[in-house]
PDB file of N, CA and C in Angstrom:
ATOM      1  N   UNK A  65       0.810  -1.179   0.000  1.00  0.00           N
ATOM      2  CA  UNK A  65       0.000   0.000   0.000  1.00  0.00           C
ATOM      3  C   UNK A  65       0.866   1.261   0.000  1.00  0.00           C
ATOM      4  N   UNK A  66       0.201   2.381   0.025  1.00  0.00           N
ATOM      5  CA  UNK A  66       0.938   3.650  -0.055  1.00  0.00           C
ATOM      6  C   UNK A  66       1.748   3.943   1.205  1.00  0.00           C
ATOM      7  N   UNK A  67       1.352   3.378   2.357  1.00  0.00           N
ATOM      8  CA  UNK A  67       2.150   3.586   3.578  1.00  0.00           C
ATOM      9  C   UNK A  67       3.508   2.908   3.437  1.00  0.00           C
ATOM     10  N   UNK A  68       3.502   1.661   2.994  1.00  0.00           N
ATOM     11  CA  UNK A  68       4.762   0.938   2.813  1.00  0.00           C
ATOM     12  C   UNK A  68       5.609   1.592   1.727  1.00  0.00           C
ATOM     13  N   UNK A  69       4.958   2.092   0.695  1.00  0.00           N
ATOM     14  CA  UNK A  69       5.651   2.784  -0.388  1.00  0.00           C
ATOM     15  C   UNK A  69       6.413   3.986   0.161  1.00  0.00           C
ATOM     16  N   UNK A  70       5.763   4.782   1.010  1.00  0.00           N
ATOM     17  CA  UNK A  70       6.391   5.968   1.597  1.00  0.00           C
ATOM     18  C   UNK A  70       7.506   5.595   2.565  1.00  0.00           C
ATOM     19  N   UNK A  71       7.296   4.580   3.387  1.00  0.00           N
ATOM     20  CA  UNK A  71       8.310   4.149   4.356  1.00  0.00           C
ATOM     21  C   UNK A  71       9.550   3.648   3.629  1.00  0.00           C
ATOM     22  N   UNK A  72       9.365   2.826   2.590  1.00  0.00           N
ATOM     23  CA  UNK A  72      10.500   2.305   1.816  1.00  0.00           C
ATOM     24  C   UNK A  72      11.305   3.461   1.226  1.00  0.00           C
ATOM     25  N   UNK A  73      10.628   4.451   0.671  1.00  0.00           N
ATOM     26  CA  UNK A  73      11.318   5.595   0.059  1.00  0.00           C
ATOM     27  C   UNK A  73      12.052   6.413   1.111  1.00  0.00           C
ATOM     28  N   UNK A  74      11.417   6.628   2.273  1.00  0.00           N
ATOM     29  CA  UNK A  74      12.043   7.412   3.341  1.00  0.00           C
ATOM     30  C   UNK A  74      13.303   6.736   3.873  1.00  0.00           C
ATOM     31  N   UNK A  75      13.352   5.409   3.786  1.00  0.00           N
ATOM     32  CA  UNK A  75      14.522   4.663   4.255  1.00  0.00           C
ATOM     33  C   UNK A  75      15.587   4.506   3.178  1.00  0.00           C
ATOM     34  N   UNK A  76      15.402   5.186   2.044  1.00  0.00           N
ATOM     35  CA  UNK A  76      16.424   5.171   1.002  1.00  0.00           C
ATOM     36  C   UNK A  76      16.202   4.149  -0.087  1.00  0.00           C
ATOM     37  N   UNK A  77      15.044   3.497  -0.093  1.00  0.00           N
ATOM     38  CA  UNK A  77      14.740   2.522  -1.138  1.00  0.00           C
ATOM     39  C   UNK A  77      14.282   3.201  -2.411  1.00  0.00           C
ATOM     40  N   UNK A  78      13.562   2.438  -3.219  1.00  0.00           N
ATOM     41  CA  UNK A  78      13.029   2.986  -4.468  1.00  0.00           C
ATOM     42  C   UNK A  78      12.180   4.223  -4.188  1.00  0.00           C
ATOM     43  N   UNK A  79      12.177   5.175  -5.117  1.00  0.00           N
ATOM     44  CA  UNK A  79      11.352   6.376  -4.914  1.00  0.00           C
ATOM     45  C   UNK A  79       9.875   6.029  -4.739  1.00  0.00           C
ATOM     46  N   UNK A  80       9.199   6.818  -3.936  1.00  0.00           N
ATOM     47  CA  UNK A  80       7.767   6.614  -3.712  1.00  0.00           C
ATOM     48  C   UNK A  80       6.988   6.996  -4.965  1.00  0.00           C
ATOM     49  N   UNK A  81       5.813   6.416  -5.100  1.00  0.00           N
ATOM     50  CA  UNK A  81       4.947   6.752  -6.228  1.00  0.00           C
ATOM     51  C   UNK A  81       4.589   8.239  -6.175  1.00  0.00           C
ATOM     52  N   UNK A  82       4.447   8.783  -4.966  1.00  0.00           N
ATOM     53  CA  UNK A  82       4.214  10.211  -4.785  1.00  0.00           C
ATOM     54  C   UNK A  82       5.557  10.843  -4.429  1.00  0.00           C
ATOM     55  N   UNK A  83       6.188  11.435  -5.409  1.00  0.00           N
ATOM     56  CA  UNK A  83       7.534  11.974  -5.267  1.00  0.00           C
ATOM     57  C   UNK A  83       7.585  13.076  -4.204  1.00  0.00           C
ATOM     58  N   UNK A  84       8.476  12.929  -3.211  1.00  0.00           N
ATOM     59  CA  UNK A  84       8.592  13.895  -2.120  1.00  0.00           C
ATOM     60  C   UNK A  84       8.982  15.284  -2.618  1.00  0.00           C
ATOM     61  N   UNK A  85       9.839  15.358  -3.627  1.00  0.00           N
ATOM     62  CA  UNK A  85      10.272  16.658  -4.148  1.00  0.00           C
ATOM     63  C   UNK A  85       9.087  17.437  -4.715  1.00  0.00           C
ATOM     64  N   UNK A  86       8.189  16.749  -5.348  1.00  0.00           N
ATOM     65  CA  UNK A  86       6.987  17.394  -5.889  1.00  0.00           C
ATOM     66  C   UNK A  86       6.041  17.745  -4.754  1.00  0.00           C
ATOM     67  N   UNK A  87       5.865  16.820  -3.818  1.00  0.00           N
ATOM     68  CA  UNK A  87       4.926  17.028  -2.711  1.00  0.00           C
ATOM     69  C   UNK A  87       5.334  18.206  -1.833  1.00  0.00           C
ATOM     70  N   UNK A  88       6.618  18.376  -1.567  1.00  0.00           N
ATOM     71  CA  UNK A  88       7.096  19.480  -0.723  1.00  0.00           C
ATOM     72  C   UNK A  88       6.724  20.820  -1.349  1.00  0.00           C
ATOM     73  N   UNK A  89       6.946  20.965  -2.641  1.00  0.00           N
ATOM     74  CA  UNK A  89       6.613  22.214  -3.327  1.00  0.00           C
ATOM     75  C   UNK A  89       5.110  22.471  -3.312  1.00  0.00           C
ATOM     76  N   UNK A  90       4.331  21.420  -3.496  1.00  0.00           N
ATOM     77  CA  UNK A  90       2.876  21.570  -3.486  1.00  0.00           C
ATOM     78  C   UNK A  90       2.367  21.992  -2.114  1.00  0.00           C
ATOM     79  N   UNK A  91       2.873  21.356  -1.064  1.00  0.00           N
ATOM     80  CA  UNK A  91       2.435  21.690   0.300  1.00  0.00           C
ATOM     81  C   UNK A  91       2.842  23.121   0.650  1.00  0.00           C
ATOM     82  N   UNK A  92       4.036  23.542   0.269  1.00  0.00           N
ATOM     83  CA  UNK A  92       4.473  24.917   0.533  1.00  0.00           C
ATOM     84  C   UNK A  92       3.535  25.908  -0.154  1.00  0.00           C
ATOM     85  N   UNK A  93       3.189  25.647  -1.400  1.00  0.00           N
ATOM     86  CA  UNK A  93       2.264  26.504  -2.147  1.00  0.00           C
ATOM     87  C   UNK A  93       0.906  26.545  -1.455  1.00  0.00           C
ATOM     88  N   UNK A  94       0.438  25.393  -1.012  1.00  0.00           N
ATOM     89  CA  UNK A  94      -0.849  25.302  -0.338  1.00  0.00           C
ATOM     90  C   UNK A  94      -0.851  26.105   0.970  1.00  0.00           C
ATOM     91  N   UNK A  95       0.206  25.995   1.750  1.00  0.00           N
ATOM     92  CA  UNK A  95       0.282  26.715   3.021  1.00  0.00           C
ATOM     93  C   UNK A  95       0.403  28.226   2.829  1.00  0.00           C
ATOM     94  N   UNK A  96       1.063  28.653   1.765  1.00  0.00           N
ATOM     95  CA  UNK A  96       1.097  30.086   1.462  1.00  0.00           C
ATOM     96  C   UNK A  96      -0.311  30.591   1.154  1.00  0.00           C
ATOM     97  N   UNK A  97      -1.113  29.746   0.519  1.00  0.00           N
ATOM     98  CA  UNK A  97      -2.503  30.104   0.255  1.00  0.00           C
ATOM     99  C   UNK A  97      -3.312  30.246   1.533  1.00  0.00           C
ATOM    100  N   UNK A  98      -3.022  29.399   2.516  1.00  0.00           N
ATOM    101  CA  UNK A  98      -3.700  29.491   3.812  1.00  0.00           C
ATOM    102  C   UNK A  98      -3.371  30.830   4.478  1.00  0.00           C
ATOM    103  N   UNK A  99      -2.106  31.227   4.428  1.00  0.00           N
ATOM    104  CA  UNK A  99      -1.706  32.517   4.991  1.00  0.00           C
ATOM    105  C   UNK A  99      -2.417  33.650   4.252  1.00  0.00           C
ATOM    106  N   UNK A 100      -2.509  33.549   2.937  1.00  0.00           N
ATOM    107  CA  UNK A 100      -3.165  34.594   2.148  1.00  0.00           C
ATOM    108  C   UNK A 100      -4.627  34.766   2.557  1.00  0.00           C
ATOM    109  N   UNK A 101      -5.263  33.703   2.983  1.00  0.00           N
ATOM    110  CA  UNK A 101      -6.652  33.805   3.428  1.00  0.00           C
ATOM    111  C   UNK A 101      -6.776  34.481   4.788  1.00  0.00           C
ATOM    112  N   UNK A 102      -5.713  34.471   5.559  1.00  0.00           N
ATOM    113  CA  UNK A 102      -5.761  35.006   6.918  1.00  0.00           C
ATOM    114  C   UNK A 102      -5.422  36.484   7.023  1.00  0.00           C
ATOM    115  N   UNK A 103      -4.827  37.064   5.985  1.00  0.00           N
ATOM    116  CA  UNK A 103      -4.430  38.472   6.047  1.00  0.00           C
ATOM    117  C   UNK A 103      -5.132  39.257   4.935  1.00  0.00           C
ATOM    118  N   UNK A 104      -5.228  40.551   5.148  1.00  0.00           N
ATOM    119  CA  UNK A 104      -5.882  41.436   4.175  1.00  0.00           C
ATOM    120  C   UNK A 104      -4.914  41.849   3.068  1.00  0.00           C
ATOM    121  N   UNK A 105      -5.427  42.060   1.892  1.00  0.00           N
ATOM    122  CA  UNK A 105      -4.659  42.648   0.802  1.00  0.00           C
ATOM    123  C   UNK A 105      -3.833  41.660   0.001  1.00  0.00           C
ATOM    124  N   UNK A 106      -3.178  42.200  -1.007  1.00  0.00           N
ATOM    125  CA  UNK A 106      -2.333  41.424  -1.911  1.00  0.00           C
ATOM    126  C   UNK A 106      -0.991  41.148  -1.239  1.00  0.00           C
ATOM    127  N   UNK A 107      -0.497  39.932  -1.400  1.00  0.00           N
ATOM    128  CA  UNK A 107       0.801  39.565  -0.838  1.00  0.00           C
ATOM    129  C   UNK A 107       1.826  39.408  -1.952  1.00  0.00           C
ATOM    130  N   UNK A 108       3.043  39.836  -1.666  1.00  0.00           N
ATOM    131  CA  UNK A 108       4.149  39.669  -2.603  1.00  0.00           C
ATOM    132  C   UNK A 108       5.185  38.754  -1.959  1.00  0.00           C
ATOM    133  N   UNK A 109       5.420  37.605  -2.589  1.00  0.00           N
ATOM    134  CA  UNK A 109       6.310  36.588  -2.048  1.00  0.00           C
ATOM    135  C   UNK A 109       7.708  36.744  -2.621  1.00  0.00           C
ATOM    136  N   UNK A 110       8.713  36.801  -1.751  1.00  0.00           N
ATOM    137  CA  UNK A 110      10.116  36.843  -2.153  1.00  0.00           C
ATOM    138  C   UNK A 110      10.680  35.439  -1.940  1.00  0.00           C
ATOM    139  N   UNK A 111      10.733  34.654  -3.008  1.00  0.00           N
ATOM    140  CA  UNK A 111      11.159  33.259  -2.903  1.00  0.00           C
ATOM    141  C   UNK A 111      12.613  33.128  -2.455  1.00  0.00           C
ATOM    142  N   UNK A 112      13.444  34.077  -2.850  1.00  0.00           N
ATOM    143  CA  UNK A 112      14.861  34.019  -2.475  1.00  0.00           C
ATOM    144  C   UNK A 112      15.038  34.162  -0.960  1.00  0.00           C
ATOM    145  N   UNK A 113      14.273  35.067  -0.349  1.00  0.00           N
ATOM    146  CA  UNK A 113      14.357  35.289   1.097  1.00  0.00           C
ATOM    147  C   UNK A 113      13.407  34.399   1.886  1.00  0.00           C
ATOM    148  N   UNK A 114      12.402  33.843   1.213  1.00  0.00           N
ATOM    149  CA  UNK A 114      11.417  33.020   1.897  1.00  0.00           C
ATOM    150  C   UNK A 114      10.503  33.830   2.802  1.00  0.00           C
ATOM    151  N   UNK A 115      10.200  35.057   2.369  1.00  0.00           N
ATOM    152  CA  UNK A 115       9.366  35.967   3.154  1.00  0.00           C
ATOM    153  C   UNK A 115       8.431  36.738   2.231  1.00  0.00           C
ATOM    154  N   UNK A 116       7.360  37.269   2.821  1.00  0.00           N
ATOM    155  CA  UNK A 116       6.518  38.207   2.092  1.00  0.00           C
ATOM    156  C   UNK A 116       7.216  39.558   2.161  1.00  0.00           C
ATOM    157  N   UNK A 117       7.363  40.218   1.036  1.00  0.00           N
ATOM    158  CA  UNK A 117       8.094  41.484   1.013  1.00  0.00           C
ATOM    159  C   UNK A 117       7.244  42.674   1.433  1.00  0.00           C
ATOM    160  N   UNK A 118       5.936  42.468   1.577  1.00  0.00           N
ATOM    161  CA  UNK A 118       5.074  43.611   1.849  1.00  0.00           C
ATOM    162  C   UNK A 118       4.105  43.423   3.019  1.00  0.00           C
ATOM    163  N   UNK A 119       4.299  42.398   3.845  1.00  0.00           N
ATOM    164  CA  UNK A 119       3.326  42.176   4.909  1.00  0.00           C
ATOM    165  C   UNK A 119       3.972  41.480   6.115  1.00  0.00           C
ATOM    166  N   UNK A 120       4.253  42.244   7.165  1.00  0.00           N
ATOM    167  CA  UNK A 120       4.889  41.689   8.364  1.00  0.00           C
ATOM    168  C   UNK A 120       3.972  40.705   9.090  1.00  0.00           C
ATOM    169  N   UNK A 121       2.658  40.971   9.062  1.00  0.00           N
ATOM    170  CA  UNK A 121       1.722  40.059   9.727  1.00  0.00           C
ATOM    171  C   UNK A 121       1.712  38.691   9.053  1.00  0.00           C
ATOM    172  N   UNK A 122       1.795  38.669   7.741  1.00  0.00           N
ATOM    173  CA  UNK A 122       1.851  37.402   7.009  1.00  0.00           C
ATOM    174  C   UNK A 122       3.146  36.659   7.332  1.00  0.00           C
ATOM    175  N   UNK A 123       4.245  37.391   7.460  1.00  0.00           N
ATOM    176  CA  UNK A 123       5.525  36.753   7.792  1.00  0.00           C
ATOM    177  C   UNK A 123       5.488  36.093   9.164  1.00  0.00           C
ATOM    178  N   UNK A 124       4.722  36.660  10.089  1.00  0.00           N
ATOM    179  CA  UNK A 124       4.603  36.070  11.424  1.00  0.00           C
ATOM    180  C   UNK A 124       3.946  34.691  11.369  1.00  0.00           C
ATOM    181  N   UNK A 125       3.166  34.439  10.335  1.00  0.00           N
ATOM    182  CA  UNK A 125       2.467  33.160  10.199  1.00  0.00           C
ATOM    183  C   UNK A 125       3.309  32.083   9.515  1.00  0.00           C
ATOM    184  N   UNK A 126       4.510  32.434   9.074  1.00  0.00           N
ATOM    185  CA  UNK A 126       5.366  31.465   8.387  1.00  0.00           C
ATOM    186  C   UNK A 126       5.970  30.424   9.319  1.00  0.00           C
ATOM    187  N   UNK A 127       6.104  30.766  10.584  1.00  0.00           N
ATOM    188  CA  UNK A 127       6.685  29.837  11.565  1.00  0.00           C
ATOM    189  C   UNK A 127       5.714  29.671  12.721  1.00  0.00           C
ATOM    190  N   UNK A 128       5.644  28.454  13.246  1.00  0.00           N
ATOM    191  CA  UNK A 128       4.719  28.235  14.373  1.00  0.00           C
ATOM    192  C   UNK A 128       5.170  29.017  15.613  1.00  0.00           C
ATOM    193  N   UNK A 129       4.220  29.445  16.444  1.00  0.00           N
ATOM    194  CA  UNK A 129       4.552  30.224  17.644  1.00  0.00           C
ATOM    195  C   UNK A 129       5.021  29.335  18.806  1.00  0.00           C
ATOM    196  N   UNK A 130       5.394  28.105  18.532  1.00  0.00           N
ATOM    197  CA  UNK A 130       5.826  27.189  19.592  1.00  0.00           C
ATOM    198  C   UNK A 130       7.016  26.387  19.095  1.00  0.00           C
ATOM    199  N   UNK A 131       7.723  25.772  20.026  1.00  0.00           N
ATOM    200  CA  UNK A 131       8.882  24.953  19.665  1.00  0.00           C
ATOM    201  C   UNK A 131       8.427  23.529  19.392  1.00  0.00           C
ATOM    202  N   UNK A 132       8.995  22.944  18.355  1.00  0.00           N
ATOM    203  CA  UNK A 132       8.708  21.548  18.011  1.00  0.00           C
ATOM    204  C   UNK A 132       9.911  20.717  18.417  1.00  0.00           C
ATOM    205  N   UNK A 133       9.636  19.645  19.131  1.00  0.00           N
ATOM    206  CA  UNK A 133      10.720  18.730  19.469  1.00  0.00           C
ATOM    207  C   UNK A 133      11.244  18.846  20.814  1.00  0.00           C
TER     208      UNK A 133
END
């Protein structure tokens, strides 16, 4: 099943049917859309810096307000 497929790939085996490199980019795009729904106005994304160039409130939402791990 897809769980075993993902585990095998994560352990360095054959690539998963759902390529992680593609999935990471898709999830990042999706999460930027979530931020866009939470703030007012047009957002300008600076991919090189990994920040919104015109909205400090949106930038605050890029990282969780708690420590993981």
